[in-house]
Amino acid sequence: SRPILDMSYSRHFLDFQGSSIPSSMKKLVVTKLSQNFREAVTLQQDSPVPLPGDGDLLVRNRFVGINASDINYSAGRYDASVKPPFDIGFEGVGEVVALGLSASADYTVGQAVAYVKAGSFAEYTVVPARQAVPLPSVKPEFLTLMVSGATAYLSLKELGDLSEGKKVLVTAAAGGTGQFAVQLAKKARCHVIGTCSSDEKGGFLKSIGCDHTINYKTENVESVLRKDYPEGVDVVYESVGGKMFDLALNALAIRGCLIVIGFIAGYQNPTGLQPIKAELLPAKLLKKSASIRGFFLNHYLSDYKMALQHLLKMYERGDLVCEVDFGDMSPEGKFTGLESVFCAVDYMYMGKNIGKIVVELPHSVSSKL
């Protein structure tokens, strides 16, 4: 007997409101390696909309996340073998508008999903179904958990050894990932200290449970830590680098641990680094039986889905604040459309954001939504 061929999926390239998916789209592409994002990245107006393969979803992006390491990626620091042009953007939230036959076993057109995959700074992104995370709805808050929340959760769980009464210092505490480090350390009943750059950020940190805020623009961080924590701090969640790294290292308690999740202070330099007083490092660590641990999310992908499910449940229960910054207070106004990704990256490096910076991508005019 002849097998019946189901051709319906060849016609599945329509969105759930029946409006045709356009043949071309806007996307951001790295056309030159540079730590200067505006120099490195070009907005392409008429790129072909990619077609999903058998196990893929085509996601129409509604919200995309800005990360400090976007400029490390545009500078070619993660993979020296990759040459421009290449797509950029690490994470997105949107709806499935088309999918391959195998992918339809678990997903349907119209479903809300989030993902972490290079190439999110585009109107449409093809995402392997196994890498997608189904969501109850398309909300920017879910996007905050994908990289920023998962980094805080997994690094503190795997390396922080948090327990009641431990003193935890979070640098850049009001930022995209800092906000989660503060809250998760509080959930573990730790005493949390957060550094930030304004009183407004300090107010936000207190609202999410931070015990002690230090405004590094108006206070001397080193003096405050020495005076208020003479025995030192047990864990540091460090994302700034440079002088802040040196201060945090000096503030470690006996058997303390400093977790490096980034060093944003150096990313805009040609080398991507800012000098630290490393020649004293062995002596300082030995003197305190202290440790420094690096954390890069890509090395913990086996635990990623578990971490994300845990964070999603916390958010849905109301146990986690997911602060989103759309740049409403930026000179250019709210970050809307791929064109505003450039402003959003500048805004991050000016240290203006409270919470995770997110860019909204409105639906194209051709859509009936």
Coordinates of N, CA, C and O in Angstrom, one line a residue, residues 145-269:
L145 N 15.1 35.8 33.0 CA 15.6 34.6 33.7 C 16.5 33.7 32.8 O 17.3 32.9 33.3
M146 N 16.4 34.0 31.5 CA 17.1 33.1 30.5 C 18.6 33.0 30.7 O 19.2 32.0 30.8
V147 N 19.3 34.2 30.8 CA 20.7 34.2 31.0 C 21.0 34.8 32.3 O 21.8 34.2 33.1
S148 N 20.4 36.0 32.7 CA 20.8 36.7 33.9 C 20.3 35.9 35.1 O 21.1 35.7 36.1
G149 N 19.1 35.4 35.2 CA 18.6 34.6 36.3 C 19.3 33.3 36.4 O 19.7 32.9 37.5
A150 N 19.5 32.6 35.3 CA 20.1 31.3 35.3 C 21.6 31.4 35.8 O 22.1 30.5 36.5
T151 N 22.3 32.4 35.4 CA 23.7 32.6 35.8 C 23.7 32.8 37.3 O 24.6 32.1 38.0
A152 N 22.9 33.6 37.9 CA 22.9 33.8 39.3 C 22.5 32.5 40.1 O 23.2 32.1 41.0
Y153 N 21.5 31.9 39.6 CA 21.0 30.6 40.3 C 22.1 29.5 40.3 O 22.5 29.0 41.3
L154 N 22.6 29.2 39.1 CA 23.5 28.1 39.0 C 24.9 28.4 39.6 O 25.5 27.6 40.3
S155 N 25.4 29.6 39.5 CA 26.7 30.0 40.0 C 26.6 29.9 41.6 O 27.5 29.4 42.2
L156 N 25.6 30.5 42.1 CA 25.5 30.5 43.6 C 25.2 29.1 44.1 O 25.7 28.7 45.2
K157 N 24.4 28.3 43.4 CA 24.1 26.9 43.8 C 25.3 26.0 43.7 O 25.7 25.3 44.7
E158 N 26.1 26.1 42.6 CA 27.2 25.2 42.4 C 28.5 25.7 43.1 O 29.3 24.8 43.5
L159 N 28.7 27.0 43.2 CA 30.0 27.5 43.7 C 29.8 28.2 45.1 O 30.8 28.4 45.8
G160 N 28.7 28.7 45.4 CA 28.5 29.7 46.5 C 28.4 29.0 47.9 O 28.8 29.6 48.9
D161 N 28.0 27.8 47.9 CA 27.8 27.1 49.2 C 27.1 28.0 50.2 O 27.6 28.2 51.3
L162 N 26.0 28.6 49.8 CA 25.3 29.5 50.7 C 24.6 28.8 51.8 O 24.1 27.7 51.7
S163 N 24.6 29.4 53.0 CA 23.8 28.9 54.1 C 23.5 30.1 55.0 O 24.0 31.2 54.9
E164 N 22.6 29.8 55.9 CA 22.1 30.9 56.8 C 23.2 31.7 57.5 O 24.1 31.1 58.0
G165 N 23.1 33.0 57.5 CA 24.0 33.9 58.2 C 25.3 34.2 57.4 O 26.1 35.1 57.9
K166 N 25.5 33.6 56.3 CA 26.7 34.0 55.5 C 26.6 35.4 55.0 O 25.5 35.8 54.6
K167 N 27.7 36.1 54.8 CA 27.7 37.4 54.3 C 28.0 37.4 52.8 O 29.1 36.9 52.5
V168 N 27.1 37.9 52.0 CA 27.3 37.8 50.5 C 27.4 39.2 50.0 O 26.5 40.0 50.2
L169 N 28.4 39.5 49.2 CA 28.6 40.8 48.6 C 28.3 40.6 47.1 O 28.8 39.8 46.4
V170 N 27.3 41.5 46.6 CA 27.0 41.4 45.2 C 27.4 42.7 44.5 O 26.9 43.8 45.0
T171 N 28.3 42.7 43.5 CA 28.7 43.9 42.9 C 27.7 44.2 41.7 O 27.2 43.2 41.2
A172 N 27.6 45.4 41.3 CA 26.6 45.8 40.3 C 25.2 45.1 40.6 O 24.6 44.5 39.8
A173 N 24.8 45.3 41.9 CA 23.7 44.5 42.4 C 22.4 44.9 41.8 O 21.4 44.0 41.8
A174 N 22.2 46.1 41.3 CA 20.9 46.5 40.7 C 20.8 46.1 39.2 O 19.9 46.5 38.5
G175 N 21.8 45.4 38.6 CA 21.8 45.1 37.2 C 21.0 43.9 36.9 O 20.3 43.3 37.7
G176 N 21.1 43.5 35.6 CA 20.3 42.4 35.1 C 20.5 41.1 35.9 O 19.5 40.4 36.2
T177 N 21.7 40.7 36.2 CA 21.9 39.4 37.0 C 22.1 39.7 38.5 O 21.7 38.9 39.3
G178 N 22.6 40.9 38.8 CA 22.8 41.2 40.2 C 21.5 41.1 41.0 O 21.4 40.7 42.2
Q179 N 20.4 41.6 40.4 CA 19.1 41.6 41.1 C 18.7 40.2 41.5 O 18.1 40.0 42.6
F180 N 19.1 39.2 40.8 CA 18.8 37.8 41.1 C 19.7 37.2 42.2 O 19.3 36.5 43.1
A181 N 21.0 37.6 42.1 CA 22.0 37.2 43.1 C 21.5 37.7 44.5 O 21.6 36.9 45.5
V182 N 21.1 38.9 44.5 CA 20.6 39.5 45.8 C 19.4 38.7 46.4 O 19.4 38.2 47.5
Q183 N 18.4 38.4 45.5 CA 17.2 37.7 46.0 C 17.5 36.3 46.3 O 16.9 35.8 47.3
L184 N 18.3 35.6 45.5 CA 18.6 34.2 45.8 C 19.4 34.0 47.1 O 19.2 33.1 47.9
A185 N 20.3 35.0 47.3 CA 21.1 34.9 48.6 C 20.2 35.2 49.8 O 20.4 34.6 50.8
K186 N 19.2 36.1 49.6 CA 18.3 36.4 50.7 C 17.4 35.1 51.0 O 17.1 34.8 52.1
K187 N 17.0 34.4 49.9 CA 16.2 33.2 50.1 C 17.0 32.2 50.9 O 16.4 31.3 51.6
A188 N 18.3 32.2 50.7 CA 19.2 31.3 51.5 C 19.5 31.8 52.9 O 20.3 31.2 53.6
R189 N 18.8 32.9 53.3 CA 19.0 33.5 54.6 C 20.3 34.1 54.9 O 20.8 34.0 56.0
C190 N 20.9 34.6 53.8 CA 22.2 35.2 54.0 C 22.0 36.7 54.3 O 21.0 37.3 54.1
H191 N 23.1 37.3 54.7 CA 23.1 38.8 54.9 C 23.7 39.3 53.6 O 24.8 39.0 53.2
V192 N 23.0 40.2 52.9 CA 23.4 40.6 51.5 C 23.8 42.1 51.5 O 23.0 43.0 51.9
I193 N 25.0 42.3 50.9 CA 25.5 43.7 50.7 C 25.5 43.9 49.2 O 26.0 43.0 48.4
G194 N 25.0 45.0 48.7 CA 25.0 45.3 47.3 C 25.7 46.6 46.9 O 25.4 47.6 47.6
T195 N 26.6 46.6 46.0 CA 27.1 47.9 45.5 C 26.3 48.4 44.3 O 25.8 47.6 43.5
C196 N 26.1 49.7 44.2 CA 25.4 50.3 43.1 C 25.9 51.7 42.9 O 26.7 52.2 43.6
S197 N 25.3 52.4 41.8 CA 25.8 53.7 41.5 C 24.9 54.9 41.7 O 25.2 56.0 41.3
S198 N 23.7 54.6 42.4 CA 22.8 55.8 42.6 C 21.9 55.4 43.8 O 21.7 54.2 44.1
D199 N 21.3 56.5 44.4 CA 20.4 56.2 45.5 C 19.1 55.6 45.0 O 18.5 54.8 45.7
E200 N 18.7 55.8 43.8 CA 17.6 55.2 43.2 C 17.8 53.7 43.1 O 16.9 52.9 43.5
K201 N 19.0 53.3 42.7 CA 19.3 51.9 42.6 C 19.3 51.3 44.0 O 18.9 50.1 44.2
G202 N 19.8 52.0 45.0 CA 19.9 51.6 46.4 C 18.5 51.3 46.9 O 18.2 50.3 47.6
G203 N 17.5 52.2 46.5 CA 16.1 52.0 46.9 C 15.5 50.8 46.3 O 14.8 50.0 47.0
F204 N 15.8 50.5 45.1 CA 15.4 49.3 44.4 C 15.9 48.0 45.2 O 15.2 47.1 45.4
L205 N 17.2 48.1 45.5 CA 17.9 47.0 46.1 C 17.2 46.7 47.5 O 17.0 45.5 47.9
K206 N 16.9 47.7 48.2 CA 16.3 47.5 49.5 C 14.9 46.9 49.3 O 14.5 46.0 50.1
S207 N 14.2 47.3 48.3 CA 12.9 46.8 48.0 C 12.9 45.3 47.7 O 11.9 44.6 47.9
I208 N 14.0 44.7 47.2 CA 14.1 43.3 46.9 C 14.9 42.5 48.1 O 15.3 41.4 47.9
G209 N 15.1 43.2 49.2 CA 15.6 42.5 50.4 C 17.1 42.7 50.7 O 17.6 42.1 51.6
C210 N 17.8 43.6 49.9 CA 19.2 43.8 50.2 C 19.4 44.4 51.6 O 18.7 45.4 51.9
D211 N 20.3 43.9 52.4 CA 20.4 44.4 53.8 C 21.2 45.6 53.9 O 21.0 46.5 54.7
H212 N 22.2 45.8 53.0 CA 23.1 46.9 53.1 C 23.5 47.3 51.7 O 24.1 46.5 51.0
T213 N 23.2 48.6 51.3 CA 23.6 49.0 50.0 C 24.8 50.0 50.1 O 24.8 50.8 51.1
I214 N 25.7 50.0 49.2 CA 26.8 50.9 49.1 C 26.8 51.6 47.8 O 27.0 50.9 46.7
N215 N 26.7 52.9 47.8 CA 26.7 53.7 46.6 C 28.2 54.1 46.3 O 28.7 54.9 47.0
Y216 N 28.8 53.4 45.3 CA 30.2 53.6 45.1 C 30.6 55.0 44.5 O 31.7 55.3 44.5
K217 N 29.5 55.7 44.1 CA 29.8 57.1 43.6 C 30.0 58.0 44.8 O 30.7 59.0 44.6
T218 N 29.3 57.8 45.9 CA 29.3 58.7 47.0 C 30.0 58.1 48.3 O 30.3 58.8 49.2
E219 N 30.3 56.8 48.3 CA 30.9 56.2 49.4 C 32.2 55.5 49.0 O 32.3 55.0 47.9
N220 N 33.1 55.3 50.0 CA 34.3 54.6 49.7 C 34.0 53.1 50.1 O 33.9 52.8 51.2
V221 N 33.9 52.3 49.0 CA 33.5 50.9 49.2 C 34.5 50.2 50.2 O 34.0 49.4 51.1
E222 N 35.7 50.4 50.0 CA 36.8 49.7 50.8 C 36.6 50.0 52.3 O 36.6 49.2 53.1
S223 N 36.5 51.3 52.5 CA 36.3 51.8 53.9 C 35.1 51.2 54.6 O 35.1 50.8 55.7
V224 N 34.0 51.3 53.8 CA 32.7 50.8 54.4 C 32.8 49.3 54.7 O 32.4 48.8 55.8
L225 N 33.4 48.5 53.8 CA 33.5 47.1 54.0 C 34.4 46.8 55.2 O 34.1 45.9 56.1
R226 N 35.5 47.5 55.3 CA 36.5 47.3 56.4 C 35.8 47.6 57.8 O 36.0 46.9 58.7
K227 N 35.1 48.7 57.8 CA 34.4 49.2 59.0 C 33.3 48.3 59.4 O 33.2 47.9 60.6
D228 N 32.4 48.0 58.5 CA 31.2 47.2 58.8 C 31.3 45.7 58.8 O 30.5 45.0 59.5
Y229 N 32.4 45.2 58.1 CA 32.6 43.8 58.1 C 34.0 43.5 58.3 O 34.8 43.0 57.4
P230 N 34.5 43.7 59.5 CA 35.9 43.6 59.8 C 36.4 42.1 59.6 O 37.6 41.9 59.3
E231 N 35.5 41.2 59.8 CA 35.9 39.8 59.6 C 35.8 39.3 58.1 O 36.2 38.2 57.8
G232 N 35.3 40.2 57.3 CA 35.2 40.0 55.8 C 33.9 39.4 55.4 O 33.0 39.2 56.2
V233 N 33.8 39.2 54.1 CA 32.5 38.6 53.6 C 32.8 37.2 53.1 O 33.9 36.9 52.6
D234 N 31.8 36.3 53.1 CA 32.0 34.9 52.8 C 31.9 34.6 51.3 O 32.7 33.7 50.8
V235 N 31.1 35.3 50.6 CA 30.9 35.0 49.2 C 30.8 36.4 48.5 O 30.1 37.3 48.9
V236 N 31.5 36.5 47.3 CA 31.3 37.7 46.5 C 30.8 37.2 45.1 O 31.4 36.3 44.5
Y237 N 29.7 37.9 44.6 CA 29.2 37.6 43.3 C 29.7 38.8 42.5 O 29.2 39.9 42.6
E238 N 30.7 38.6 41.6 CA 31.5 39.7 41.1 C 31.4 39.8 39.5 O 31.7 38.8 38.8
S239 N 30.9 40.9 39.0 CA 30.7 41.1 37.6 C 31.4 42.3 37.0 O 31.2 42.6 35.9
V240 N 32.1 43.1 37.9 CA 32.6 44.4 37.5 C 34.1 44.3 37.0 O 34.4 44.9 35.9
G241 N 34.9 43.7 37.8 CA 36.3 43.6 37.4 C 37.1 44.8 37.8 O 36.6 45.7 38.5
G242 N 38.4 44.9 37.4 CA 39.2 46.1 37.7 C 39.4 46.3 39.2 O 39.6 45.4 40.0
K243 N 39.2 47.6 39.6 CA 39.3 48.0 41.0 C 38.3 47.4 41.9 O 38.6 47.0 43.0
M244 N 37.1 47.1 41.4 CA 36.1 46.5 42.2 C 36.5 45.1 42.5 O 36.3 44.6 43.6
F245 N 37.1 44.4 41.6 CA 37.6 43.0 41.8 C 38.6 43.0 43.0 O 38.6 42.2 43.9
D246 N 39.6 44.0 42.9 CA 40.6 44.1 43.9 C 40.0 44.4 45.3 O 40.4 43.7 46.3
L247 N 39.0 45.3 45.4 CA 38.3 45.6 46.6 C 37.6 44.3 47.2 O 37.7 44.0 48.4
A248 N 36.9 43.6 46.3 CA 36.2 42.4 46.7 C 37.1 41.3 47.2 O 36.9 40.7 48.2
L249 N 38.3 41.2 46.5 CA 39.3 40.2 46.9 C 39.8 40.5 48.3 O 39.9 39.6 49.2
N250 N 40.1 41.7 48.6 CA 40.6 42.1 49.9 C 39.6 42.0 51.0 O 39.9 41.9 52.1
A251 N 38.3 42.0 50.6 CA 37.2 42.0 51.6 C 36.8 40.5 52.0 O 36.0 40.3 52.8
L252 N 37.5 39.5 51.3 CA 37.1 38.1 51.6 C 37.4 37.7 53.0 O 38.5 38.1 53.6
A253 N 36.5 36.9 53.6 CA 36.8 36.4 54.9 C 37.6 35.1 54.8 O 37.9 34.7 53.7
I254 N 38.0 34.6 55.9 CA 38.8 33.3 55.9 C 37.8 32.2 55.3 O 36.6 32.2 55.6
R255 N 38.4 31.5 54.3 CA 37.7 30.5 53.5 C 36.6 31.1 52.7 O 35.6 30.4 52.3
G256 N 36.7 32.4 52.4 CA 35.7 33.0 51.5 C 35.9 32.6 50.1 O 37.0 32.1 49.7
C257 N 34.9 32.9 49.3 CA 34.9 32.5 47.8 C 34.5 33.7 47.0 O 33.4 34.3 47.3
L258 N 35.2 34.0 46.0 CA 34.9 35.1 45.1 C 34.5 34.4 43.7 O 35.3 33.7 43.2
I259 N 33.2 34.7 43.3 CA 32.8 34.1 42.1 C 32.8 35.1 41.0 O 32.1 36.2 41.1
V260 N 33.6 34.9 39.9 CA 33.7 35.8 38.8 C 32.7 35.4 37.7 O 32.8 34.3 37.2
I261 N 31.6 36.3 37.5 CA 30.7 36.0 36.4 C 30.9 37.0 35.3 O 30.2 36.9 34.2
G262 N 31.8 37.9 35.4 CA 32.1 38.8 34.3 C 33.1 39.9 34.8 O 33.4 39.9 36.0
F263 N 33.4 40.8 33.9 CA 34.3 41.9 34.3 C 34.0 43.1 33.4 O 34.8 43.5 32.6
I264 N 32.8 43.6 33.5 CA 32.2 44.6 32.5 C 33.1 45.8 32.4 O 33.2 46.4 31.3
A265 N 33.9 46.2 33.5 CA 34.7 47.4 33.4 C 35.7 47.3 32.3 O 36.2 48.4 31.9
G266 N 36.1 46.1 31.9 CA 37.1 46.0 30.8 C 36.6 45.7 29.4 O 37.4 45.8 28.5
Y267 N 35.3 45.4 29.3 CA 34.9 44.9 28.0 C 35.1 45.9 26.8 O 35.2 45.5 25.7
Q268 N 35.0 47.2 27.2 CA 35.1 48.2 26.1 C 36.6 48.5 25.7 O 36.8 49.2 24.8
N269 N 37.5 47.9 26.5 CA 38.9 48.1 26.1 C 39.3 47.2 25.0 O 38.7 46.1 24.8

